[in-house]
mmCIF file of C-alpha atoms in Angstrom:
data_model
loop_
_atom_site.group_PDB
_atom_site.id
_atom_site.type_symbol
_atom_site.label_atom_id
_atom_site.label_comp_id
_atom_site.label_asym_id
_atom_site.label_seq_id
_atom_site.Cartn_x
_atom_site.Cartn_y
_atom_site.Cartn_z
ATOM 1 C CA MET G 87 198.028 -98.028 -12.293
ATOM 2 C CA LYS G 88 197.132 -96.672 -15.736
ATOM 3 C CA LEU G 89 194.274 -94.593 -14.298
ATOM 4 C CA ARG G 90 196.595 -93.085 -11.670
ATOM 5 C CA LYS G 91 199.107 -92.094 -14.376
ATOM 6 C CA GLN G 92 196.365 -90.454 -16.449
ATOM 7 C CA SER G 93 195.232 -88.481 -13.402
ATOM 8 C CA ARG G 94 198.757 -87.183 -12.873
ATOM 9 C CA ASN G 95 198.957 -86.144 -16.526
ATOM 10 C CA VAL G 96 195.692 -84.192 -16.302
ATOM 11 C CA ALA G 97 196.821 -82.516 -13.071
ATOM 12 C CA THR G 98 200.110 -81.514 -14.663
ATOM 13 C CA LYS G 99 198.357 -79.943 -17.654
ATOM 14 C CA LEU G 100 195.946 -78.056 -15.398
ATOM 15 C CA LYS G 101 198.841 -76.747 -13.319
ATOM 16 C CA TYR G 102 200.573 -75.426 -16.426
ATOM 17 C CA ARG G 103 197.361 -73.771 -17.640
ATOM 18 C CA LYS G 104 196.881 -72.016 -14.297
ATOM 19 C CA VAL G 105 200.463 -70.758 -14.346
ATOM 20 C CA ARG G 106 199.980 -69.365 -17.856
ATOM 21 C CA GLU G 107 196.732 -67.641 -16.850
ATOM 22 C CA ALA G 108 198.398 -66.153 -13.767
ATOM 23 C CA LEU G 109 201.247 -64.747 -15.827
ATOM 24 C CA GLN G 110 198.914 -63.527 -18.594
ATOM 25 C CA VAL G 111 201.445 -64.591 -21.210
ATOM 26 C CA SER G 112 200.343 -63.709 -24.747
ATOM 27 C CA PRO G 113 202.329 -63.730 -28.021
ATOM 28 C CA ARG G 114 200.587 -60.472 -28.935
ATOM 29 C CA ASP G 115 202.031 -58.498 -25.994
ATOM 30 C CA LYS G 116 203.584 -55.294 -27.338
ATOM 31 C CA ASP G 117 206.140 -54.904 -24.538
ATOM 32 C CA ASP G 118 207.837 -58.287 -25.038
ATOM 33 C CA ARG G 119 206.629 -59.349 -21.584
ATOM 34 C CA SER G 120 205.844 -62.842 -22.840
ATOM 35 C CA ALA G 121 209.231 -63.096 -24.565
ATOM 36 C CA TYR G 122 211.141 -62.281 -21.372
ATOM 37 C CA ILE G 123 209.066 -64.723 -19.307
ATOM 38 C CA THR G 124 209.211 -67.682 -21.682
ATOM 39 C CA HIS G 125 212.936 -67.175 -22.376
ATOM 40 C CA PHE G 126 213.596 -67.129 -18.631
ATOM 41 C CA LEU G 127 211.504 -70.227 -17.974
ATOM 42 C CA GLN G 128 213.306 -72.150 -20.699
ATOM 43 C CA ASN G 129 216.812 -71.132 -19.620
ATOM 44 C CA ALA G 130 216.639 -70.460 -15.877
ATOM 45 C CA GLU G 131 218.545 -73.621 -15.005
ATOM 46 C CA SER G 132 221.380 -72.707 -17.384
ATOM 47 C CA SER G 133 223.598 -69.631 -17.209
ATOM 48 C CA GLY G 134 221.166 -67.453 -19.163
ATOM 49 C CA ASN G 135 221.663 -63.715 -19.152
ATOM 50 C CA PRO G 136 221.488 -61.403 -16.084
ATOM 51 C CA ARG G 137 219.554 -58.655 -17.874
ATOM 52 C CA LEU G 138 217.026 -61.076 -19.299
ATOM 53 C CA LYS G 139 216.567 -62.709 -15.903
ATOM 54 C CA GLU G 140 216.141 -59.364 -14.130
ATOM 55 C CA LYS G 141 213.337 -58.235 -16.440
ATOM 56 C CA ALA G 142 211.634 -61.636 -16.415
ATOM 57 C CA VAL G 143 211.646 -61.742 -12.624
ATOM 58 C CA SER G 144 210.138 -58.246 -12.505
ATOM 59 C CA TYR G 145 207.290 -59.452 -14.718
ATOM 60 C CA LEU G 146 206.875 -62.517 -12.502
ATOM 61 C CA ARG G 147 206.551 -60.489 -9.282
ATOM 62 C CA ASP G 148 203.013 -61.829 -8.823
ATOM 63 C CA ALA G 149 204.310 -65.402 -8.740
ATOM 64 C CA PRO G 150 207.292 -65.435 -6.305
ATOM 65 C CA ASP G 151 206.886 -69.150 -5.573
ATOM 66 C CA LEU G 152 207.300 -69.898 -9.259
ATOM 67 C CA ILE G 153 210.529 -67.860 -9.445
ATOM 68 C CA LEU G 154 212.004 -69.703 -6.468
ATOM 69 C CA SER G 155 210.976 -73.103 -7.815
ATOM 70 C CA VAL G 156 212.368 -72.425 -11.269
ATOM 71 C CA ALA G 157 215.654 -71.155 -9.832
ATOM 72 C CA GLU G 158 216.037 -74.202 -7.581
ATOM 73 C CA ARG G 159 214.596 -77.031 -9.654
ATOM 74 C CA GLY G 160 214.442 -75.921 -13.293
ATOM 75 C CA HIS G 161 211.455 -75.001 -15.444
ATOM 76 C CA GLN G 162 210.724 -78.574 -16.570
ATOM 77 C CA TYR G 163 209.727 -79.480 -13.012
ATOM 78 C CA VAL G 164 207.620 -76.387 -12.424
ATOM 79 C CA VAL G 165 206.207 -75.367 -15.795
ATOM 80 C CA PRO G 166 205.965 -78.645 -17.731
ATOM 81 C CA ILE G 167 206.592 -77.428 -21.269
ATOM 82 C CA THR G 168 206.694 -81.034 -22.442
ATOM 83 C CA TRP G 169 202.942 -81.190 -21.902
ATOM 84 C CA ASP G 170 202.249 -78.040 -23.852
ATOM 85 C CA VAL G 171 204.468 -78.093 -26.950
ATOM 86 C CA PRO G 172 205.749 -80.790 -29.319
ATOM 87 C CA PHE G 173 209.343 -79.478 -29.334
ATOM 88 C CA PRO G 174 210.425 -78.562 -25.786
ATOM 89 C CA PRO G 175 214.016 -77.481 -25.055
ATOM 90 C CA VAL G 176 216.683 -80.155 -24.802
ATOM 91 C CA PRO G 177 217.239 -81.031 -21.093
ATOM 92 C CA LYS G 178 220.967 -81.738 -21.458
ATOM 93 C CA SER G 179 222.242 -79.801 -24.439
ATOM 94 C CA LYS G 180 225.502 -80.297 -26.342
ATOM 95 C CA PHE G 181 225.764 -76.666 -27.496
ATOM 96 C CA THR G 182 223.852 -73.363 -27.471
ATOM 97 C CA PHE G 183 222.533 -71.213 -30.310
ATOM 98 C CA ILE G 184 220.362 -68.183 -31.039
ATOM 99 C CA ASP G 185 217.605 -67.985 -33.656
ATOM 100 C CA LEU G 186 217.397 -64.605 -35.466
ATOM 101 C CA PHE G 187 214.743 -63.742 -38.067
ATOM 102 C CA ALA G 188 213.345 -66.958 -36.659
ATOM 103 C CA GLY G 189 210.134 -67.222 -38.679
ATOM 104 C CA ILE G 190 208.374 -70.354 -37.457
ATOM 105 C CA GLY G 191 211.537 -72.066 -36.220
ATOM 106 C CA GLY G 192 212.953 -74.055 -39.126
ATOM 107 C CA PHE G 193 216.539 -73.461 -37.992
ATOM 108 C CA ARG G 194 215.634 -74.134 -34.371
ATOM 109 C CA LEU G 195 213.872 -77.397 -35.196
ATOM 110 C CA ALA G 196 216.974 -78.725 -36.963
ATOM 111 C CA PHE G 197 219.618 -77.589 -34.467
ATOM 112 C CA GLN G 198 217.506 -78.621 -31.470
ATOM 113 C CA LYS G 199 217.223 -82.082 -33.006
ATOM 114 C CA LEU G 200 221.030 -82.160 -33.142
ATOM 115 C CA GLY G 201 221.193 -81.580 -29.381
ATOM 116 C CA GLY G 202 221.378 -77.793 -29.241
ATOM 117 C CA ARG G 203 219.649 -75.448 -26.852
ATOM 118 C CA CYS G 204 218.176 -72.160 -28.088
ATOM 119 C CA VAL G 205 218.937 -69.363 -25.606
ATOM 120 C CA PHE G 206 217.452 -66.462 -27.591
ATOM 121 C CA SER G 207 215.019 -65.986 -30.477
ATOM 122 C CA SER G 208 213.761 -62.964 -32.411
ATOM 123 C CA GLU G 209 210.969 -62.562 -34.985
ATOM 124 C CA TRP G 210 208.891 -59.472 -35.784
ATOM 125 C CA ASP G 211 205.840 -61.054 -37.497
ATOM 126 C CA THR G 212 202.923 -61.525 -35.090
ATOM 127 C CA PHE G 213 201.477 -64.618 -36.782
ATOM 128 C CA ALA G 214 204.871 -66.327 -37.085
ATOM 129 C CA LYS G 215 205.388 -65.730 -33.360
ATOM 130 C CA ILE G 216 202.087 -67.491 -32.634
ATOM 131 C CA THR G 217 203.216 -70.570 -34.578
ATOM 132 C CA TYR G 218 206.675 -70.457 -32.965
ATOM 133 C CA GLU G 219 205.259 -70.260 -29.428
ATOM 134 C CA MET G 220 202.761 -73.046 -30.118
ATOM 135 C CA ASN G 221 205.554 -75.411 -31.154
ATOM 136 C CA PHE G 222 208.470 -74.424 -28.909
ATOM 137 C CA GLY G 223 206.835 -72.904 -25.830
ATOM 138 C CA GLU G 224 208.779 -69.685 -26.300
ATOM 139 C CA VAL G 225 207.671 -66.301 -27.631
ATOM 140 C CA PRO G 226 210.426 -64.701 -29.746
ATOM 141 C CA PHE G 227 211.469 -61.135 -29.052
ATOM 142 C CA GLY G 228 210.315 -58.597 -31.636
ATOM 143 C CA ASP G 229 212.159 -56.273 -34.004
ATOM 144 C CA ILE G 230 215.869 -57.146 -33.840
ATOM 145 C CA ARG G 231 216.778 -53.507 -34.549
ATOM 146 C CA LEU G 232 215.370 -52.535 -31.149
ATOM 147 C CA ILE G 233 217.179 -55.229 -29.177
ATOM 148 C CA ASP G 234 220.323 -54.364 -27.238
ATOM 149 C CA GLU G 235 223.018 -56.886 -28.147
ATOM 150 C CA GLN G 236 224.107 -56.896 -24.497
ATOM 151 C CA GLU G 237 220.793 -58.538 -23.574
ATOM 152 C CA ILE G 238 221.525 -61.489 -25.841
ATOM 153 C CA PRO G 239 223.057 -64.430 -23.934
ATOM 154 C CA ASP G 240 226.418 -65.896 -24.891
ATOM 155 C CA HIS G 241 226.049 -68.717 -27.410
ATOM 156 C CA GLU G 242 228.160 -70.970 -29.618
ATOM 157 C CA ILE G 243 226.266 -70.659 -32.913
ATOM 158 C CA LEU G 244 224.297 -67.768 -34.423
ATOM 159 C CA LEU G 245 221.571 -68.773 -36.895
ATOM 160 C CA ALA G 246 219.778 -66.337 -39.201
ATOM 161 C CA GLY G 247 217.817 -66.339 -42.443
ATOM 162 C CA PHE G 248 218.059 -62.599 -43.038
ATOM 163 C CA PRO G 249 216.330 -60.406 -45.673
ATOM 164 C CA CYS G 250 218.425 -59.065 -48.539
ATOM 165 C CA GLN G 251 218.719 -55.262 -48.674
ATOM 166 C CA PRO G 252 220.850 -52.840 -50.704
ATOM 167 C CA PHE G 253 223.630 -51.072 -48.825
ATOM 168 C CA SER G 254 223.895 -47.313 -49.069
ATOM 169 C CA ILE G 255 227.330 -45.750 -49.457
ATOM 170 C CA ALA G 256 226.073 -42.303 -48.390
ATOM 171 C CA GLY G 257 227.348 -42.693 -44.833
ATOM 172 C CA VAL G 258 230.743 -43.878 -46.048
ATOM 173 C CA SER G 259 231.066 -40.928 -48.423
ATOM 174 C CA LYS G 260 230.261 -38.546 -45.579
ATOM 175 C CA LYS G 261 232.915 -40.112 -43.345
ATOM 176 C CA ASN G 262 235.447 -39.837 -46.141
ATOM 177 C CA SER G 263 234.646 -36.135 -46.560
ATOM 178 C CA LEU G 264 235.197 -35.621 -42.825
ATOM 179 C CA GLY G 265 238.478 -37.500 -42.930
ATOM 180 C CA ARG G 266 237.179 -40.296 -40.674
ATOM 181 C CA SER G 267 238.151 -43.925 -41.092
ATOM 182 C CA HIS G 268 235.474 -46.529 -41.623
ATOM 183 C CA GLY G 269 235.130 -50.269 -41.981
ATOM 184 C CA PHE G 270 232.768 -52.548 -43.821
ATOM 185 C CA LEU G 271 230.557 -52.665 -40.726
ATOM 186 C CA ASP G 272 229.766 -48.981 -41.309
ATOM 187 C CA MET G 273 228.630 -49.732 -44.855
ATOM 188 C CA THR G 274 225.900 -52.063 -43.602
ATOM 189 C CA GLN G 275 224.164 -49.573 -41.302
ATOM 190 C CA GLY G 276 220.465 -49.191 -41.958
ATOM 191 C CA THR G 277 220.131 -52.810 -43.086
ATOM 192 C CA LEU G 278 219.080 -55.897 -41.177
ATOM 193 C CA PHE G 279 222.427 -57.540 -41.880
ATOM 194 C CA PHE G 280 223.973 -54.799 -39.742
ATOM 195 C CA ASP G 281 222.097 -56.218 -36.730
ATOM 196 C CA ILE G 282 223.643 -59.621 -37.323
ATOM 197 C CA ALA G 283 227.063 -57.984 -37.579
ATOM 198 C CA ARG G 284 226.701 -55.995 -34.344
ATOM 199 C CA ILE G 285 225.610 -59.136 -32.468
ATOM 200 C CA LEU G 286 228.562 -61.089 -33.860
ATOM 201 C CA ARG G 287 230.895 -58.298 -32.788
ATOM 202 C CA ALA G 288 229.436 -58.113 -29.264
ATOM 203 C CA ARG G 289 228.931 -61.824 -28.451
ATOM 204 C CA LYS G 290 231.623 -63.484 -30.628
ATOM 205 C CA PRO G 291 229.975 -66.904 -31.106
ATOM 206 C CA ALA G 292 232.268 -69.668 -32.314
ATOM 207 C CA ALA G 293 230.272 -70.078 -35.525
ATOM 208 C CA PHE G 294 227.342 -68.761 -37.540
ATOM 209 C CA VAL G 295 225.039 -70.047 -40.281
ATOM 210 C CA LEU G 296 223.292 -67.488 -42.510
ATOM 211 C CA GLU G 297 220.748 -68.192 -45.253
ATOM 212 C CA ASN G 298 219.431 -66.092 -48.116
ATOM 213 C CA VAL G 299 218.078 -66.295 -51.661
ATOM 214 C CA LYS G 300 220.666 -67.431 -54.197
ATOM 215 C CA ASN G 301 220.454 -64.077 -56.022
ATOM 216 C CA LEU G 302 222.209 -62.461 -53.063
ATOM 217 C CA LYS G 303 225.463 -63.203 -54.894
ATOM 218 C CA SER G 304 224.486 -61.091 -57.893
ATOM 219 C CA HIS G 305 222.502 -58.436 -56.019
ATOM 220 C CA ASP G 306 223.595 -54.897 -56.955
ATOM 221 C CA LYS G 307 226.182 -56.344 -59.374
ATOM 222 C CA GLY G 308 227.778 -58.376 -56.604
ATOM 223 C CA LYS G 309 228.474 -55.382 -54.337
ATOM 224 C CA THR G 310 226.053 -56.502 -51.613
ATOM 225 C CA PHE G 311 227.613 -59.946 -51.320
ATOM 226 C CA GLU G 312 231.120 -58.494 -51.331
ATOM 227 C CA ILE G 313 230.277 -56.141 -48.454
ATOM 228 C CA ILE G 314 228.705 -58.993 -46.466
ATOM 229 C CA LEU G 315 231.782 -61.220 -46.891
ATOM 230 C CA LYS G 316 234.216 -58.417 -46.082
ATOM 231 C CA THR G 317 232.203 -57.443 -43.000
ATOM 232 C CA LEU G 318 232.176 -60.994 -41.668
ATOM 233 C CA GLU G 319 235.911 -61.328 -42.302
ATOM 234 C CA GLU G 320 236.546 -57.962 -40.642
ATOM 235 C CA LEU G 321 234.735 -59.324 -37.579
ATOM 236 C CA GLY G 322 237.313 -62.121 -37.422
ATOM 237 C CA TYR G 323 235.521 -65.012 -39.127
ATOM 238 C CA LYS G 324 236.705 -67.513 -41.701
ATOM 239 C CA VAL G 325 233.764 -67.681 -44.115
ATOM 240 C CA PHE G 326 232.518 -70.416 -46.457
ATOM 241 C CA ASN G 327 229.584 -70.053 -48.865
ATOM 242 C CA LYS G 328 227.677 -72.314 -51.221
ATOM 243 C CA ILE G 329 224.306 -72.592 -52.949
ATOM 244 C CA LEU G 330 222.425 -75.703 -51.804
ATOM 245 C CA ASP G 331 219.288 -77.242 -53.317
ATOM 246 C CA SER G 332 216.536 -78.736 -51.150
ATOM 247 C CA GLN G 333 215.562 -81.320 -53.772
ATOM 248 C CA TYR G 334 217.935 -83.880 -52.253
ATOM 249 C CA TYR G 335 216.055 -83.705 -48.953
ATOM 250 C CA VAL G 336 212.466 -82.988 -50.020
ATOM 251 C CA PRO G 337 210.693 -83.176 -53.420
ATOM 252 C CA GLN G 338 211.145 -79.450 -54.099
ATOM 253 C CA HIS G 339 213.636 -77.532 -56.244
ATOM 254 C CA ARG G 340 214.719 -74.782 -53.852
ATOM 255 C CA GLU G 341 218.136 -73.144 -54.176
ATOM 256 C CA ARG G 342 219.415 -70.981 -51.336
ATOM 257 C CA ILE G 343 222.825 -69.564 -50.508
ATOM 258 C CA PHE G 344 224.373 -70.400 -47.149
ATOM 259 C CA LEU G 345 227.234 -68.634 -45.412
ATOM 260 C CA VAL G 346 229.017 -70.495 -42.627
ATOM 261 C CA GLY G 347 231.706 -68.841 -40.528
ATOM 262 C CA PHE G 348 234.132 -69.831 -37.760
ATOM 263 C CA LEU G 349 236.184 -67.717 -35.355
ATOM 264 C CA ASP G 350 238.866 -70.394 -35.354
ATOM 265 C CA HIS G 351 240.621 -70.028 -38.710
ATOM 266 C CA THR G 352 242.172 -73.491 -38.424
ATOM 267 C CA VAL G 353 238.733 -75.092 -38.746
ATOM 268 C CA GLU G 354 238.201 -77.215 -41.845
ATOM 269 C CA PHE G 355 234.655 -77.226 -43.181
ATOM 270 C CA GLU G 356 232.821 -78.827 -46.076
ATOM 271 C CA PHE G 357 229.190 -78.350 -47.048
ATOM 272 C CA PRO G 358 227.053 -81.503 -47.222
ATOM 273 C CA GLU G 359 227.130 -83.247 -50.577
ATOM 274 C CA PRO G 360 223.892 -84.539 -52.141
ATOM 275 C CA SER G 361 223.729 -88.124 -50.973
ATOM 276 C CA ARG G 362 220.040 -88.915 -51.147
ATOM 277 C CA THR G 363 217.817 -89.903 -54.032
ATOM 278 C CA PRO G 364 215.182 -87.188 -54.475
ATOM 279 C CA GLN G 365 211.759 -88.182 -53.156
ATOM 280 C CA HIS G 366 208.702 -88.294 -55.387
ATOM 281 C CA PHE G 367 206.257 -85.460 -54.846
ATOM 282 C CA SER G 368 203.513 -88.012 -54.155
ATOM 283 C CA SER G 369 205.258 -88.794 -50.838
ATOM 284 C CA ILE G 370 204.085 -85.507 -49.313
ATOM 285 C CA MET G 371 200.509 -85.591 -50.626
ATOM 286 C CA GLU G 372 197.507 -85.932 -48.341
ATOM 287 C CA ALA G 373 194.583 -88.238 -49.064
ATOM 288 C CA ASN G 374 190.951 -87.049 -49.138
ATOM 289 C CA VAL G 375 191.735 -83.347 -49.523
ATOM 290 C CA ASP G 376 188.928 -80.855 -48.971
ATOM 291 C CA SER G 377 187.398 -79.492 -52.185
ATOM 292 C CA LYS G 378 188.118 -75.916 -51.027
ATOM 293 C CA TYR G 379 191.691 -76.397 -52.275
ATOM 294 C CA THR G 380 190.496 -77.068 -55.843
ATOM 295 C CA LEU G 381 190.796 -74.025 -58.118
ATOM 296 C CA THR G 382 187.577 -72.339 -59.165
ATOM 297 C CA ASP G 383 186.705 -72.311 -62.870
ATOM 298 C CA HIS G 384 187.332 -68.556 -62.919
ATOM 299 C CA LEU G 385 190.831 -68.785 -61.389
ATOM 300 C CA TRP G 386 191.847 -71.787 -63.467
ATOM 301 C CA LEU G 387 190.762 -70.016 -66.690
ATOM 302 C CA TYR G 388 192.662 -66.876 -65.639
ATOM 303 C CA LEU G 389 195.879 -68.815 -64.978
ATOM 304 C CA GLN G 390 195.669 -70.581 -68.344
ATOM 305 C CA ARG G 391 195.113 -67.318 -70.233
ATOM 306 C CA TYR G 392 197.910 -65.638 -68.286
ATOM 307 C CA ALA G 393 200.305 -68.463 -69.175
ATOM 308 C CA GLU G 394 199.330 -68.347 -72.864
ATOM 309 C CA LYS G 395 199.871 -64.576 -73.004
ATOM 310 C CA HIS G 396 203.398 -64.807 -71.591
ATOM 311 C CA LYS G 397 204.243 -67.865 -73.675
ATOM 312 C CA ALA G 398 203.398 -65.866 -76.794
ATOM 313 C CA LYS G 399 205.855 -63.206 -75.643
ATOM 314 C CA GLY G 400 208.565 -65.806 -75.156
ATOM 315 C CA ASN G 401 208.441 -65.684 -71.367
ATOM 316 C CA GLY G 402 208.375 -68.676 -69.068
ATOM 317 C CA PHE G 403 205.854 -67.256 -66.643
ATOM 318 C CA GLY G 404 202.789 -69.304 -65.804
ATOM 319 C CA TYR G 405 201.372 -71.961 -63.555
ATOM 320 C CA GLY G 406 203.210 -75.155 -62.681
ATOM 321 C CA LEU G 407 201.415 -78.508 -62.755
ATOM 322 C CA VAL G 408 203.573 -80.817 -60.686
ATOM 323 C CA ASP G 409 204.533 -84.295 -61.838
ATOM 324 C CA THR G 410 203.716 -86.406 -58.779
ATOM 325 C CA ASP G 411 206.568 -88.765 -59.729
ATOM 326 C CA GLY G 412 209.014 -85.862 -59.765
ATOM 327 C CA ILE G 413 209.688 -82.692 -57.788
ATOM 328 C CA SER G 414 207.957 -79.326 -57.559
ATOM 329 C CA ARG G 415 208.968 -75.758 -58.185
ATOM 330 C CA THR G 416 210.008 -73.549 -55.259
ATOM 331 C CA LEU G 417 207.314 -72.875 -52.668
ATOM 332 C CA SER G 418 207.178 -69.096 -52.133
ATOM 333 C CA ALA G 419 205.536 -66.733 -49.645
ATOM 334 C CA ARG G 420 203.120 -65.589 -52.384
ATOM 335 C CA TYR G 421 201.618 -69.067 -52.672
ATOM 336 C CA HIS G 422 198.511 -67.890 -50.810
ATOM 337 C CA LYS G 423 197.540 -65.630 -53.742
ATOM 338 C CA ASP G 424 196.707 -68.281 -56.328
ATOM 339 C CA GLY G 425 198.974 -71.288 -55.738
ATOM 340 C CA SER G 426 200.087 -71.082 -59.356
ATOM 341 C CA GLU G 427 203.689 -72.233 -58.899
ATOM 342 C CA ILE G 428 202.713 -75.640 -57.485
ATOM 343 C CA LEU G 429 199.384 -77.102 -58.652
ATOM 344 C CA ILE G 430 198.408 -80.747 -58.289
ATOM 345 C CA PRO G 431 196.490 -82.214 -61.260
ATOM 346 C CA GLN G 432 193.231 -84.002 -60.468
ATOM 347 C CA LYS G 433 191.066 -86.346 -62.491
ATOM 348 C CA SER G 434 187.747 -84.963 -63.753
ATOM 349 C CA CYS G 435 188.201 -81.538 -62.132
ATOM 350 C CA ASN G 436 190.468 -78.505 -61.949
ATOM 351 C CA PRO G 437 193.915 -78.717 -60.309
ATOM 352 C CA ARG G 438 194.239 -77.959 -56.621
ATOM 353 C CA ARG G 439 196.562 -76.075 -54.313
ATOM 354 C CA LEU G 440 198.697 -77.706 -51.672
ATOM 355 C CA THR G 441 197.223 -77.954 -48.208
ATOM 356 C CA PRO G 442 199.145 -76.278 -45.364
ATOM 357 C CA ARG G 443 200.200 -79.716 -44.102
ATOM 358 C CA GLU G 444 201.580 -80.595 -47.532
ATOM 359 C CA CYS G 445 203.530 -77.311 -47.483
ATOM 360 C CA ALA G 446 204.929 -78.291 -44.096
ATOM 361 C CA ARG G 447 206.024 -81.668 -45.442
ATOM 362 C CA LEU G 448 207.522 -80.003 -48.522
ATOM 363 C CA GLN G 449 209.774 -78.028 -46.163
ATOM 364 C CA GLY G 450 210.743 -81.059 -44.083
ATOM 365 C CA TYR G 451 208.588 -80.326 -41.023
ATOM 366 C CA PRO G 452 207.446 -83.370 -39.007
ATOM 367 C CA GLU G 453 203.794 -84.351 -38.660
ATOM 368 C CA THR G 454 203.757 -83.201 -35.034
ATOM 369 C CA PHE G 455 204.482 -79.594 -36.030
ATOM 370 C CA LYS G 456 201.388 -77.542 -35.169
ATOM 371 C CA ILE G 457 199.791 -75.122 -37.628
ATOM 372 C CA PRO G 458 197.631 -72.785 -35.483
ATOM 373 C CA VAL G 459 197.100 -70.041 -38.084
ATOM 374 C CA SER G 460 194.889 -69.520 -41.143
ATOM 375 C CA ASP G 461 195.744 -71.114 -44.490
ATOM 376 C CA THR G 462 196.861 -67.722 -45.823
ATOM 377 C CA GLN G 463 199.318 -67.211 -42.966
ATOM 378 C CA ALA G 464 200.484 -70.839 -43.144
ATOM 379 C CA TYR G 465 201.311 -70.486 -46.854
ATOM 380 C CA ARG G 466 203.324 -67.358 -46.101
ATOM 381 C CA GLN G 467 205.132 -68.984 -43.208
ATOM 382 C CA PHE G 468 206.160 -72.175 -44.973
ATOM 383 C CA GLY G 469 207.025 -70.241 -48.147
ATOM 384 C CA ASN G 470 209.398 -68.062 -46.126
ATOM 385 C CA SER G 471 210.859 -70.968 -44.163
ATOM 386 C CA VAL G 472 214.045 -72.948 -44.609
ATOM 387 C CA THR G 473 213.954 -76.650 -45.460
ATOM 388 C CA THR G 474 214.514 -78.190 -42.033
ATOM 389 C CA THR G 475 215.946 -81.490 -43.247
ATOM 390 C CA LEU G 476 218.591 -79.693 -45.301
ATOM 391 C CA ILE G 477 219.404 -77.437 -42.332
ATOM 392 C CA GLU G 478 219.812 -80.488 -40.102
ATOM 393 C CA GLU G 479 222.376 -81.996 -42.477
ATOM 394 C CA LEU G 480 224.190 -78.677 -42.760
ATOM 395 C CA GLY G 481 224.118 -78.275 -38.975
ATOM 396 C CA ARG G 482 225.671 -81.692 -38.538
ATOM 397 C CA CYS G 483 228.618 -80.563 -40.712
ATOM 398 C CA VAL G 484 228.996 -77.320 -38.721
ATOM 399 C CA ILE G 485 229.024 -79.096 -35.368
ATOM 400 C CA ARG G 486 231.469 -81.697 -36.635
ATOM 401 C CA SER G 487 233.864 -78.917 -37.657
ATOM 402 C CA LEU G 488 233.499 -77.157 -34.295
ATOM 403 C CA ARG G 489 234.306 -80.349 -32.410
ATOM 404 C CA GLN G 490 237.239 -81.525 -34.571
#
């Protein structure tokens, strides 16, 4: 009986591999072919989006039997994603969401765990897309600026950790000189926030969750944040914002600002309150770490001299030796350069960097999350990511408010 089950498992995996080879799906495709196909396969049994389906089917013209089977029976019965990725889509979802500026899927991981189904994802970085596809079985679409908002399926919640950019008032001044009226949406043109705004305007999801660095509030003397809030309100949303710290969910001091909005202005919402005792940093450490993560004598001497120089000038810049009974500094995307912000002391030798797996743990990622890229890319990806455990708690509050 056990042997027969193993045989079926092997056959299923082989079938999936053959399908993938036939479709020639690759996360490096420049024409988003793989994004259309994987999005269609993951959402064919739900409503999806007509435009997305039309393009995906055109790419699948060499596999008509697959199209028919997916349409009739659902992708899980034809292309068994559960055998290929650790985090397949939820079979019976409670809500839908989209994942913009998706990175490696920190938002998706949290909201999928809460019962949500991702119906669209977008990420421009090639290496992040490789990690995303390896874990979720879906290749994100590329540059959000090139995506027609009409191709994005309807959804209940929009999720985005967007980059912070200054807003130019040149276009507004020109409109004023021509006697034309303008709104706050016009003031965001040329920025990546504008793409979030145009999608909100076109698709009108019931809620959104946006994340950014805490300095967004003071950026450009507060003008940037004011324009963002006014734009979201102009689009019809009731907006809440708060700075949250990851240290209550993982042993890392990481402050980020979150904006949560609802179309229904009667919705009552409260951000999660710190309710956990911070973990000790030792809880995320690996045993028997390779010596390649230990700093060389040259780098360690450089970091010490650099710290002494800035200390003499009254600055706080320098390396950070973590107390394994406490919490660490913020993991950043520059960690791959020298690891200076989070160094683990070692007996009888120089300190060492974190391993990629330790970075994953420091951001709340489970052990089953795959890391298919180089250490350099992994450091960048986890440094740019959200803390998934914090996002899960925040998501629980958002969903509770939507369902009240």
